[in-house]
Amino acid sequence: MQDESTERVAGGDSDGDGALLPWVGTEVPGPRARAWVERLAQSECPALTARRKRRSELTGTDHDPIVWTSAHGAIVRDVDDNRFIDLTAGFGVAMLGHSHPSVLSAIERQTRRMVHALGDVFPSDRKVELEERLSALAPWPNAKVILGLSGADGVEAALKSAVLATKRAGVIAFEGGYHGLAHGPLAACGYSKRFREPFAGQLNADVRFVAYPAREAPEACSRALDGVRDALASGTIGAVLVEPVQGRGGVTVGDGPTLSAIVKLAREAGAVVIADEIYTGCFRCADAFCASTVLWNELPDVVVLGKALGGGLPVSACLLRDEVAEAWGDPAGEAIHTSTFLGNPLACAAALAVVNELERPSVREQIRRQSELFWSDVIAPVASDPSCRTTRTGGAGLLVGLGLEGGLARVLTVMRAMLERGYIVLPGGVRGDQLAFTPPAVLSDAQRAHARETLRLVLRAT
Ligand SMILES: Cc1ncc(COP(=O)(O)O)c(C=O)c1O
């Protein structure tokens, strides 16, 4: 519990509380959250409840969640009227801050006109506009777009495009990679065998996992190149699926020259390179809409965007090089890849608002500056303080992993202690031995300073 802070700082949002400091006035979770979580346990699939139990056993502390009621800027409130700073930006979605005013007004305007259209049959004007804008932002001329509802949807569309374009179903994927949990992407998730094993009988059997070419690990880079060469030699590979910076798998920046060499090898072998930019795209990791365009010297053939693209509404986009898109054939034929909510007008309106924001030089500058400040004001001072007992710090832009001595058990303890002090952070990495930070690009100086001091305090005490 803390004293109420009424300090208001620069920045702000639609309901004016986005730049406040955290305030926690109850146990965490508070009594109302506990009641909601009890109710949740009655109806939710037990998988999620079981994970909390495992975490409690590992750390000896409660891991029941708080229950959110509102989110603006960096601030989240819960059912117990506690106020948190969300250093995850809602899994990276609220890049511009939760409930960004431009996104909200686009949604409100669109709500009054139409919330649903007829997908691929009778599209909405908003869908057409969004696809045009995304095509123009893609790194190739005449790029084509397949919209989806989730990141996994986008990756699925990319994998299908690669099969059509190459007539080969094999996929090269990377150890530690995460691409979503629908069947197509799940088969290529190197993140954890445990995610794939129960469903193995339904998954693509021709996926070759190779080492991820981490920038800081030359040995992994040469293993990655060897692995890619070997797999391509099989003649069955149609796609190479790779994150420019691995996110969930441990915030690892890929080595640009190695990834460029992999793109070349794939091209020589006639395989399609898919850059999964669901986390890294929309300026989170590099000063570009598609991070691969600045991190690699060679362009991929497909880029998948999600998360931040919809500003909080569920939408993803698979951007295709024209030649790859051609493989889908005659659009007058059967629509073999569509869905009821394809190009939902509300989600498209929200995404258009996000794209408009991201095209403004001042917003790009704000994101760039926020990235610098998050590193200099929060991460660097903590990482360089021996009493905080950190290990490897990695990442790019506003995607940061802070390794902790003590592994998962300490990470979970720290995560909980941070929550009790009003900060939302998540574990990261294949072994869960990192704190993962994907903050919104709207933190004030006071919020960053408070986050640093809180993090330092918690790390010293755990
Ligand atoms: C790189 C990457 N790809 C794909 C996904 C899956 O996205 P979604 O959870 O929206 O299906 C994620 C989600 O974290 C991701 O980080």
Tab-separated table of C-alpha atoms and ligand atoms in Angstrom:
chain	number	residue	atom	x	y	z
A	1	MET	CA	0.000	0.000	0.000
A	2	GLN	CA	1.174	3.498	-0.736
A	3	ASP	CA	0.267	7.070	-0.123
A	4	GLU	CA	-1.989	8.539	-2.753
A	5	SER	CA	0.095	10.530	-5.170
A	6	THR	CA	-1.663	13.306	-6.921
A	7	GLU	CA	1.360	14.302	-8.904
A	8	ARG	CA	0.346	15.027	-12.441
A	9	VAL	CA	3.007	15.166	-15.090
A	10	ALA	CA	3.436	16.097	-18.733
A	11	GLY	CA	1.619	14.040	-21.282
A	12	GLY	CA	-1.928	12.962	-20.690
A	13	ASP	CA	-4.840	11.375	-22.453
A	14	SER	CA	-8.544	11.381	-22.929
A	15	ASP	CA	-9.550	11.079	-19.293
A	16	GLY	CA	-6.602	13.001	-18.018
A	17	ASP	CA	-5.076	10.397	-15.701
A	18	GLY	CA	-2.620	8.757	-18.070
A	19	ALA	CA	0.470	10.462	-16.679
A	20	LEU	CA	-0.081	9.836	-12.974
A	21	LEU	CA	2.171	7.758	-10.761
A	22	PRO	CA	0.946	4.385	-9.501
A	23	TRP	CA	-1.205	4.094	-6.429
A	24	VAL	CA	-2.053	0.826	-4.703
A	25	GLY	CA	-4.492	1.015	-1.798
A	26	THR	CA	-5.297	-2.672	-1.218
A	27	GLU	CA	-3.601	-6.011	-1.066
A	28	VAL	CA	-2.815	-7.229	-4.589
A	29	PRO	CA	-5.105	-8.608	-5.772
A	30	GLY	CA	-7.652	-6.658	-3.774
A	31	PRO	CA	-10.906	-8.109	-2.447
A	32	ARG	CA	-12.989	-7.249	-5.493
A	33	ALA	CA	-10.394	-8.703	-7.867
A	34	ARG	CA	-10.383	-11.898	-5.794
A	35	ALA	CA	-14.135	-12.184	-6.168
A	36	TRP	CA	-13.890	-11.701	-9.958
A	37	VAL	CA	-11.106	-14.271	-10.188
A	38	GLU	CA	-13.228	-16.776	-8.238
A	39	ARG	CA	-15.977	-16.264	-10.784
A	40	LEU	CA	-13.481	-16.600	-13.623
A	41	ALA	CA	-12.292	-19.952	-12.324
A	42	GLN	CA	-15.855	-21.282	-12.653
A	43	SER	CA	-16.064	-20.629	-16.375
A	44	GLU	CA	-12.553	-20.350	-17.787
A	45	CYS	CA	-10.663	-23.306	-19.207
A	46	PRO	CA	-8.476	-24.573	-16.324
A	47	ALA	CA	-5.195	-24.168	-18.236
A	48	LEU	CA	-4.839	-20.549	-17.142
A	49	THR	CA	-5.781	-21.094	-13.507
A	50	ALA	CA	-3.338	-24.011	-13.320
A	51	ARG	CA	-0.475	-21.773	-14.430
A	52	ARG	CA	-1.107	-19.414	-11.530
A	53	LYS	CA	-1.066	-22.372	-9.142
A	54	ARG	CA	2.295	-23.532	-10.518
A	55	ARG	CA	3.696	-20.040	-10.071
A	56	SER	CA	2.467	-19.904	-6.492
A	57	GLU	CA	4.121	-23.236	-5.743
A	58	LEU	CA	7.398	-22.009	-7.237
A	59	THR	CA	7.531	-18.731	-5.335
A	60	GLY	CA	5.385	-19.280	-2.260
A	61	THR	CA	3.390	-16.172	-3.148
A	62	ASP	CA	-0.045	-15.561	-4.581
A	63	HIS	CA	-0.197	-15.150	-8.359
A	64	ASP	CA	-3.861	-14.375	-8.778
A	65	PRO	CA	-4.337	-11.547	-11.227
A	66	ILE	CA	-5.709	-8.075	-10.835
A	67	VAL	CA	-8.817	-7.379	-12.909
A	68	TRP	CA	-8.613	-4.367	-15.218
A	69	THR	CA	-11.383	-1.833	-15.562
A	70	SER	CA	-9.817	1.050	-17.474
A	71	ALA	CA	-6.627	1.870	-19.339
A	72	HIS	CA	-5.413	5.247	-20.561
A	73	GLY	CA	-1.926	6.178	-21.682
A	74	ALA	CA	0.408	4.131	-19.486
A	75	ILE	CA	-2.116	3.860	-16.649
A	76	VAL	CA	-4.337	0.888	-15.881
A	77	ARG	CA	-6.949	0.842	-13.119
A	78	ASP	CA	-8.371	-2.272	-11.532
A	79	VAL	CA	-11.651	-3.234	-9.873
A	80	ASP	CA	-10.212	-2.260	-6.477
A	81	ASP	CA	-9.488	1.286	-7.705
A	82	ASN	CA	-5.757	0.700	-7.699
A	83	ARG	CA	-3.686	2.477	-10.315
A	84	PHE	CA	-0.853	0.751	-12.164
A	85	ILE	CA	1.692	1.728	-14.792
A	86	ASP	CA	1.619	-0.812	-17.582
A	87	LEU	CA	5.215	-1.504	-18.620
A	88	THR	CA	3.932	-4.162	-21.044
A	89	ALA	CA	1.647	-1.834	-23.050
A	90	GLY	CA	-0.835	-4.708	-23.004
A	91	PHE	CA	1.490	-7.277	-24.675
A	92	GLY	CA	2.945	-4.502	-26.830
A	93	VAL	CA	-0.384	-3.452	-28.294
A	94	ALA	CA	-0.743	-0.015	-26.718
A	95	MET	CA	2.406	1.317	-28.342
A	96	LEU	CA	0.879	4.804	-28.547
A	97	GLY	CA	-0.629	4.436	-25.085
A	98	HIS	CA	-3.877	2.761	-24.067
A	99	SER	CA	-7.047	4.389	-25.431
A	100	HIS	CA	-5.158	6.798	-27.649
A	101	PRO	CA	-7.470	9.742	-28.394
A	102	SER	CA	-7.111	9.442	-32.193
A	103	VAL	CA	-7.880	5.732	-32.048
A	104	LEU	CA	-10.875	6.325	-29.777
A	105	SER	CA	-12.363	9.005	-31.982
A	106	ALA	CA	-11.840	6.870	-35.103
A	107	ILE	CA	-13.648	4.013	-33.357
A	108	GLU	CA	-16.455	6.313	-32.182
A	109	ARG	CA	-16.940	7.748	-35.678
A	110	GLN	CA	-16.930	4.306	-37.236
A	111	THR	CA	-19.277	2.913	-34.571
A	112	ARG	CA	-21.906	5.412	-35.651
A	113	ARG	CA	-21.545	4.349	-39.314
A	114	MET	CA	-21.047	0.569	-39.290
A	115	VAL	CA	-19.344	-2.045	-37.132
A	116	HIS	CA	-19.475	-5.018	-39.477
A	117	ALA	CA	-19.367	-5.576	-43.233
A	118	LEU	CA	-19.248	-8.561	-45.537
A	119	GLY	CA	-15.531	-9.396	-45.417
A	120	ASP	CA	-14.197	-10.525	-48.754
A	121	VAL	CA	-17.591	-10.337	-50.502
A	122	PHE	CA	-18.734	-6.743	-49.871
A	123	PRO	CA	-15.837	-4.971	-48.129
A	124	SER	CA	-16.150	-1.731	-46.202
A	125	ASP	CA	-14.586	1.510	-47.414
A	126	ARG	CA	-12.358	1.425	-44.304
A	127	LYS	CA	-10.942	-1.966	-45.264
A	128	VAL	CA	-10.053	-0.695	-48.729
A	129	GLU	CA	-8.375	2.382	-47.253
A	130	LEU	CA	-6.377	0.361	-44.742
A	131	GLU	CA	-5.133	-2.098	-47.344
A	132	GLU	CA	-4.087	0.788	-49.590
A	133	ARG	CA	-2.175	2.436	-46.774
A	134	LEU	CA	-0.462	-0.779	-45.704
A	135	SER	CA	0.460	-1.578	-49.282
A	136	ALA	CA	2.082	1.839	-49.583
A	137	LEU	CA	3.999	1.340	-46.323
A	138	ALA	CA	5.292	-2.108	-47.290
A	139	PRO	CA	8.917	-2.245	-48.444
A	140	TRP	CA	8.160	-3.316	-52.050
A	141	PRO	CA	6.172	-1.709	-54.863
A	142	ASN	CA	2.624	-3.023	-55.486
A	143	ALA	CA	2.608	-4.948	-52.216
A	144	LYS	CA	-0.557	-6.885	-51.445
A	145	VAL	CA	-2.248	-7.333	-48.090
A	146	ILE	CA	-4.132	-10.100	-46.294
A	147	LEU	CA	-5.813	-8.849	-43.133
A	148	GLY	CA	-6.319	-11.068	-40.106
A	149	LEU	CA	-7.720	-10.843	-36.599
A	150	SER	CA	-4.655	-11.922	-34.618
A	151	GLY	CA	-0.946	-12.273	-35.040
A	152	ALA	CA	-1.336	-16.011	-35.485
A	153	ASP	CA	-3.811	-15.334	-38.299
A	154	GLY	CA	-1.246	-13.150	-40.039
A	155	VAL	CA	1.483	-15.785	-39.756
A	156	GLU	CA	-0.923	-18.420	-41.002
A	157	ALA	CA	-1.657	-16.313	-44.101
A	158	ALA	CA	2.087	-15.884	-44.647
A	159	LEU	CA	2.762	-19.630	-44.394
A	160	LYS	CA	-0.093	-20.407	-46.795
A	161	SER	CA	1.253	-17.812	-49.242
A	162	ALA	CA	4.667	-19.468	-49.112
A	163	VAL	CA	3.225	-22.917	-49.900
A	164	LEU	CA	1.296	-21.511	-52.823
A	165	ALA	CA	4.297	-19.596	-54.146
A	166	THR	CA	6.809	-22.426	-53.831
A	167	LYS	CA	4.665	-25.615	-53.830
A	168	ARG	CA	6.787	-26.689	-50.857
A	169	ALA	CA	5.367	-27.097	-47.365
A	170	GLY	CA	8.628	-27.285	-45.388
A	171	VAL	CA	9.477	-24.427	-43.025
A	172	ILE	CA	12.724	-23.275	-41.462
A	173	ALA	CA	12.050	-21.761	-38.053
A	174	PHE	CA	14.283	-20.730	-35.172
A	175	GLU	CA	14.919	-21.992	-31.678
A	176	GLY	CA	13.176	-19.644	-29.258
A	177	GLY	CA	10.908	-18.190	-31.961
A	178	TYR	CA	7.293	-17.379	-31.134
A	179	HIS	CA	4.656	-16.947	-33.829
A	180	GLY	CA	1.293	-17.596	-32.192
A	181	LEU	CA	-0.582	-20.726	-31.288
A	182	ALA	CA	-2.932	-21.495	-34.195
A	183	HIS	CA	-1.891	-24.734	-35.866
A	184	GLY	CA	0.176	-23.209	-38.699
A	185	PRO	CA	2.364	-20.939	-36.564
A	186	LEU	CA	2.393	-23.338	-33.621
A	187	ALA	CA	4.244	-25.929	-35.691
A	188	ALA	CA	6.991	-23.321	-36.167
A	189	CYS	CA	7.155	-22.108	-32.551
A	190	GLY	CA	10.635	-22.945	-31.320
A	191	TYR	CA	9.729	-21.224	-28.062
A	192	SER	CA	8.725	-24.373	-26.243
A	193	LYS	CA	8.207	-28.009	-27.132
A	194	ARG	CA	5.526	-28.146	-24.457
A	195	PHE	CA	3.301	-25.890	-26.572
A	196	ARG	CA	3.607	-28.165	-29.609
A	197	GLU	CA	3.714	-31.669	-28.191
A	198	PRO	CA	0.043	-32.158	-27.235
A	199	PHE	CA	-0.987	-31.177	-30.767
A	200	ALA	CA	1.923	-32.726	-32.670
A	201	GLY	CA	-0.314	-35.038	-34.672
A	202	GLN	CA	-2.088	-32.050	-36.211
A	203	LEU	CA	1.003	-29.956	-36.993
A	204	ASN	CA	3.211	-29.559	-40.065
A	205	ALA	CA	5.839	-32.273	-39.627
A	206	ASP	CA	8.349	-30.622	-41.977
A	207	VAL	CA	9.609	-27.824	-39.738
A	208	ARG	CA	13.400	-27.592	-39.213
A	209	PHE	CA	14.443	-25.610	-36.169
A	210	VAL	CA	17.839	-23.939	-36.382
A	211	ALA	CA	19.781	-21.776	-33.923
A	212	TYR	CA	18.652	-18.145	-33.796
A	213	PRO	CA	21.480	-15.905	-35.048
A	214	ALA	CA	21.742	-13.639	-32.030
A	215	ARG	CA	23.775	-10.485	-32.617
A	216	GLU	CA	25.889	-11.096	-29.541
A	217	ALA	CA	26.606	-14.767	-30.339
A	218	PRO	CA	28.853	-15.308	-33.393
A	219	GLU	CA	28.850	-19.035	-32.740
A	220	ALA	CA	25.032	-19.151	-32.936
A	221	CYS	CA	25.227	-17.134	-36.156
A	222	SER	CA	27.437	-19.711	-37.845
A	223	ARG	CA	25.256	-22.560	-36.543
A	224	ALA	CA	22.217	-20.741	-37.931
A	225	LEU	CA	23.810	-20.414	-41.366
A	226	ASP	CA	24.848	-24.086	-41.383
A	227	GLY	CA	21.388	-25.138	-40.233
A	228	VAL	CA	19.661	-23.068	-42.903
A	229	ARG	CA	21.986	-24.408	-45.626
A	230	ASP	CA	21.351	-28.004	-44.542
A	231	ALA	CA	17.601	-27.578	-44.363
A	232	LEU	CA	17.406	-25.830	-47.737
A	233	ALA	CA	19.408	-28.668	-49.285
A	234	SER	CA	16.488	-31.008	-48.488
A	235	GLY	CA	14.578	-29.358	-51.325
A	236	THR	CA	11.324	-29.335	-49.323
A	237	ILE	CA	11.570	-25.870	-47.750
A	238	GLY	CA	9.097	-23.251	-48.943
A	239	ALA	CA	9.399	-20.729	-46.109
A	240	VAL	CA	11.898	-19.276	-43.666
A	241	LEU	CA	9.980	-17.752	-40.743
A	242	VAL	CA	11.954	-15.393	-38.523
A	243	GLU	CA	11.592	-12.519	-36.062
A	244	PRO	CA	14.061	-9.636	-36.598
A	245	VAL	CA	14.272	-9.434	-32.805
A	246	GLN	CA	12.985	-12.418	-30.876
A	247	GLY	CA	10.419	-11.122	-28.420
A	248	ARG	CA	8.726	-13.650	-26.216
A	249	GLY	CA	11.641	-16.061	-26.635
A	250	GLY	CA	14.022	-13.776	-24.762
A	251	VAL	CA	14.344	-10.334	-26.361
A	252	THR	CA	17.273	-11.278	-28.560
A	253	VAL	CA	18.344	-9.015	-31.391
A	254	GLY	CA	19.079	-10.915	-34.590
A	255	ASP	CA	22.416	-10.369	-36.291
A	256	GLY	CA	21.737	-8.217	-39.370
A	257	PRO	CA	24.498	-9.602	-41.621
A	258	THR	CA	23.619	-13.213	-40.771
A	259	LEU	CA	19.908	-12.665	-41.340
A	260	SER	CA	20.724	-10.934	-44.636
A	261	ALA	CA	22.842	-13.948	-45.635
A	262	ILE	CA	19.930	-16.233	-44.709
A	263	VAL	CA	17.590	-14.201	-46.923
A	264	LYS	CA	20.047	-14.607	-49.806
A	265	LEU	CA	20.373	-18.353	-49.267
A	266	ALA	CA	16.606	-18.717	-49.157
A	267	ARG	CA	16.197	-16.683	-52.315
A	268	GLU	CA	18.768	-18.837	-54.153
A	269	ALA	CA	16.832	-21.927	-53.047
A	270	GLY	CA	13.495	-20.438	-54.125
A	271	ALA	CA	12.099	-20.208	-50.571
A	272	VAL	CA	10.032	-17.305	-49.270
A	273	VAL	CA	11.355	-15.313	-46.304
A	274	ILE	CA	8.694	-14.251	-43.802
A	275	ALA	CA	9.647	-11.545	-41.304
A	276	ASP	CA	7.371	-11.912	-38.294
A	277	GLU	CA	7.182	-8.272	-37.212
A	278	ILE	CA	4.169	-8.645	-34.983
A	279	TYR	CA	6.218	-7.413	-32.021
A	280	THR	CA	8.967	-5.476	-33.777
A	281	GLY	CA	6.870	-3.622	-36.357
A	282	CYS	CA	5.091	-0.267	-36.122
A	283	PHE	CA	8.286	1.408	-34.843
A	284	ARG	CA	8.626	-0.596	-31.614
A	285	CYS	CA	12.137	-1.866	-32.368
A	286	ALA	CA	13.659	0.233	-35.045
A	287	ASP	CA	12.988	3.524	-36.656
A	288	ALA	CA	10.723	1.966	-39.287
A	289	PHE	CA	7.294	0.561	-39.865
A	290	CYS	CA	8.945	-2.781	-40.742
A	291	ALA	CA	12.051	-3.227	-38.591
A	292	SER	CA	13.591	-5.740	-41.018
A	293	THR	CA	14.019	-2.955	-43.551
A	294	VAL	CA	16.550	-1.227	-41.327
A	295	LEU	CA	18.003	-4.214	-39.481
A	296	TRP	CA	18.731	-6.320	-42.595
A	297	ASN	CA	20.421	-5.446	-45.878
A	298	GLU	CA	18.135	-7.769	-47.814
A	299	LEU	CA	14.371	-7.424	-47.872
A	300	PRO	CA	12.143	-10.310	-46.802
A	301	ASP	CA	9.305	-11.408	-49.128
A	302	VAL	CA	6.546	-11.214	-46.551
A	303	VAL	CA	6.140	-9.057	-43.435
A	304	VAL	CA	3.529	-9.767	-40.784
A	305	LEU	CA	2.262	-6.995	-38.515
A	306	GLY	CA	-0.120	-7.223	-35.563
A	307	LYS	CA	-0.231	-6.065	-31.939
A	308	ALA	CA	0.281	-2.259	-32.136
A	309	LEU	CA	-1.324	-2.036	-35.577
A	310	GLY	CA	-4.898	-1.973	-34.264
A	311	GLY	CA	-4.256	0.356	-31.328
A	312	GLY	CA	-6.128	-2.147	-29.116
A	313	LEU	CA	-8.551	-3.619	-31.633
A	314	PRO	CA	-7.734	-7.073	-32.973
A	315	VAL	CA	-6.242	-6.802	-36.442
A	316	SER	CA	-3.132	-8.104	-38.171
A	317	ALA	CA	-1.747	-7.737	-41.654
A	318	CYS	CA	0.275	-10.036	-43.833
A	319	LEU	CA	2.107	-7.859	-46.374
A	320	LEU	CA	3.185	-9.718	-49.484
A	321	ARG	CA	5.627	-8.986	-52.243
A	322	ASP	CA	3.571	-8.807	-55.449
A	323	GLU	CA	5.186	-11.945	-56.926
A	324	VAL	CA	4.310	-13.970	-53.823
A	325	ALA	CA	0.741	-12.664	-53.778
A	326	GLU	CA	0.336	-13.699	-57.442
A	327	ALA	CA	0.463	-17.300	-56.294
A	328	TRP	CA	-3.011	-16.937	-54.766
A	329	GLY	CA	-4.269	-16.949	-58.350
A	330	ASP	CA	-7.422	-15.629	-59.896
A	331	PRO	CA	-9.363	-13.526	-57.371
A	332	ALA	CA	-12.558	-14.316	-59.293
A	333	GLY	CA	-12.228	-17.952	-58.224
A	334	GLU	CA	-13.124	-19.444	-54.838
A	335	ALA	CA	-12.028	-17.361	-51.802
A	336	ILE	CA	-9.862	-20.034	-50.200
A	337	HIS	CA	-8.638	-17.844	-47.339
A	338	THR	CA	-11.298	-15.725	-45.689
A	339	SER	CA	-13.296	-15.379	-42.498
A	340	THR	CA	-16.530	-13.838	-41.220
A	341	PHE	CA	-14.804	-10.850	-39.638
A	342	LEU	CA	-12.171	-10.294	-42.340
A	343	GLY	CA	-11.345	-6.592	-42.505
A	344	ASN	CA	-13.761	-5.671	-39.721
A	345	PRO	CA	-14.559	-1.965	-40.276
A	346	LEU	CA	-14.104	-0.995	-36.649
A	347	ALA	CA	-10.673	-2.624	-36.458
A	348	CYS	CA	-9.723	-1.112	-39.818
A	349	ALA	CA	-10.770	2.362	-38.636
A	350	ALA	CA	-8.630	1.941	-35.506
A	351	ALA	CA	-5.666	0.700	-37.545
A	352	LEU	CA	-5.998	3.630	-39.950
A	353	ALA	CA	-5.806	5.975	-36.960
A	354	VAL	CA	-2.654	4.190	-35.761
A	355	VAL	CA	-1.077	4.370	-39.224
A	356	ASN	CA	-1.934	8.089	-39.420
A	357	GLU	CA	-0.250	8.645	-36.065
A	358	LEU	CA	2.814	6.606	-37.038
A	359	GLU	CA	3.226	8.648	-40.197
A	360	ARG	CA	3.509	11.889	-38.247
A	361	PRO	CA	7.184	12.890	-37.852
A	362	SER	CA	6.496	14.180	-34.341
A	363	VAL	CA	5.119	10.795	-33.254
A	364	ARG	CA	8.091	8.970	-34.762
A	365	GLU	CA	10.400	11.339	-32.937
A	366	GLN	CA	8.462	10.782	-29.714
A	367	ILE	CA	8.863	6.998	-30.052
A	368	ARG	CA	12.572	7.328	-30.813
A	369	ARG	CA	13.095	9.615	-27.825
A	370	GLN	CA	11.019	7.396	-25.538
A	371	SER	CA	13.179	4.408	-26.516
A	372	GLU	CA	16.356	6.299	-25.669
A	373	LEU	CA	14.969	7.538	-22.378
A	374	PHE	CA	13.627	4.162	-21.305
A	375	TRP	CA	17.115	2.717	-21.732
A	376	SER	CA	18.987	5.622	-20.162
A	377	ASP	CA	16.585	6.366	-17.292
A	378	VAL	CA	15.335	2.899	-16.343
A	379	ILE	CA	17.266	-0.022	-17.813
A	380	ALA	CA	20.909	1.132	-17.818
A	381	PRO	CA	21.003	2.355	-14.184
A	382	VAL	CA	19.470	-0.892	-12.943
A	383	ALA	CA	21.541	-3.179	-15.194
A	384	SER	CA	24.761	-1.500	-14.059
A	385	ASP	CA	23.923	-1.696	-10.355
A	386	PRO	CA	25.542	-4.883	-8.928
A	387	SER	CA	23.112	-4.933	-6.014
A	388	CYS	CA	20.264	-5.509	-8.495
A	389	ARG	CA	21.815	-8.837	-9.578
A	390	THR	CA	20.889	-8.689	-13.241
A	391	THR	CA	22.384	-10.764	-16.044
A	392	ARG	CA	22.058	-10.208	-19.796
A	393	THR	CA	20.238	-7.078	-20.913
A	394	GLY	CA	19.022	-7.129	-24.462
A	395	GLY	CA	16.614	-5.622	-26.880
A	396	ALA	CA	16.014	-2.789	-29.254
A	397	GLY	CA	13.879	0.307	-28.980
A	398	LEU	CA	10.919	-0.277	-26.707
A	399	LEU	CA	11.369	-4.052	-26.540
A	400	VAL	CA	13.701	-4.819	-23.661
A	401	GLY	CA	14.644	-7.923	-21.680
A	402	LEU	CA	16.404	-7.659	-18.342
A	403	GLY	CA	17.897	-10.988	-17.264
A	404	LEU	CA	17.880	-11.728	-13.536
A	405	GLU	CA	20.122	-13.903	-11.431
A	406	GLY	CA	17.945	-16.453	-9.720
A	407	GLY	CA	15.988	-17.399	-12.835
A	408	LEU	CA	12.245	-17.857	-13.082
A	409	ALA	CA	11.542	-18.035	-9.352
A	410	ARG	CA	13.140	-14.636	-8.753
A	411	VAL	CA	11.544	-13.159	-11.883
A	412	LEU	CA	8.105	-14.190	-10.628
A	413	THR	CA	8.815	-12.807	-7.171
A	414	VAL	CA	10.002	-9.514	-8.657
A	415	MET	CA	7.023	-9.364	-10.974
A	416	ARG	CA	4.695	-9.771	-8.015
A	417	ALA	CA	6.535	-7.251	-5.859
A	418	MET	CA	6.398	-4.760	-8.736
A	419	LEU	CA	2.672	-5.340	-9.095
A	420	GLU	CA	2.200	-4.684	-5.397
A	421	ARG	CA	3.957	-1.367	-5.948
A	422	GLY	CA	1.864	-0.515	-8.986
A	423	TYR	CA	3.894	-1.785	-11.968
A	424	ILE	CA	2.807	-4.338	-14.529
A	425	VAL	CA	5.716	-6.345	-15.973
A	426	LEU	CA	5.872	-9.865	-17.376
A	427	PRO	CA	8.444	-12.637	-17.426
A	428	GLY	CA	10.271	-13.176	-20.710
A	429	GLY	CA	12.583	-15.680	-22.326
A	430	VAL	CA	12.367	-19.390	-23.012
A	431	ARG	CA	13.351	-20.114	-19.406
A	432	GLY	CA	11.391	-17.173	-18.004
A	433	ASP	CA	14.568	-15.725	-16.530
A	434	GLN	CA	14.017	-12.211	-17.812
A	435	LEU	CA	11.765	-9.329	-16.982
A	436	ALA	CA	10.266	-8.239	-20.296
A	437	PHE	CA	9.489	-4.565	-20.864
A	438	THR	CA	7.437	-3.340	-23.817
A	439	PRO	CA	6.333	0.041	-22.481
A	440	PRO	CA	4.026	2.423	-24.286
A	441	ALA	CA	5.800	5.379	-25.895
A	442	VAL	CA	4.122	7.829	-23.542
A	443	LEU	CA	5.931	7.550	-20.204
A	444	SER	CA	6.637	10.851	-18.490
A	445	ASP	CA	9.995	11.713	-16.881
A	446	ALA	CA	8.413	11.260	-13.454
A	447	GLN	CA	6.958	7.872	-14.364
A	448	ARG	CA	10.328	6.652	-15.651
A	449	ALA	CA	12.162	7.900	-12.563
A	450	HIS	CA	9.583	6.294	-10.284
A	451	ALA	CA	9.734	3.031	-12.264
A	452	ARG	CA	13.530	2.953	-11.942
A	453	GLU	CA	13.528	3.565	-8.216
A	454	THR	CA	10.786	1.008	-7.635
A	455	LEU	CA	12.563	-1.594	-9.753
A	456	ARG	CA	15.847	-0.948	-7.967
A	457	LEU	CA	14.204	-1.229	-4.580
A	458	VAL	CA	12.478	-4.490	-5.480
A	459	LEU	CA	15.576	-6.038	-7.076
A	460	ARG	CA	17.734	-5.190	-4.087
A	461	ALA	CA	15.197	-6.784	-1.774
A	462	THR	CA	14.687	-10.034	-3.675
B	1	LIG	C1	6.534	-12.313	-32.845
B	1	LIG	C2	5.129	-12.766	-32.594
B	1	LIG	N1	4.466	-13.390	-33.554
B	1	LIG	C3	3.205	-13.818	-33.399
B	1	LIG	C4	2.545	-13.626	-32.205
B	1	LIG	C5	1.147	-14.120	-32.031
B	1	LIG	O1	0.244	-13.058	-32.001
B	1	LIG	P1	-1.208	-13.306	-31.398
B	1	LIG	O2	-1.038	-13.603	-29.958
B	1	LIG	O3	-1.915	-11.990	-31.660
B	1	LIG	O4	-1.803	-14.426	-32.164
B	1	LIG	C6	3.198	-12.973	-31.166
B	1	LIG	C7	2.523	-12.761	-29.868
B	1	LIG	O5	3.111	-12.455	-28.868
B	1	LIG	C8	4.521	-12.532	-31.356
B	1	LIG	O6	5.204	-11.917	-30.396
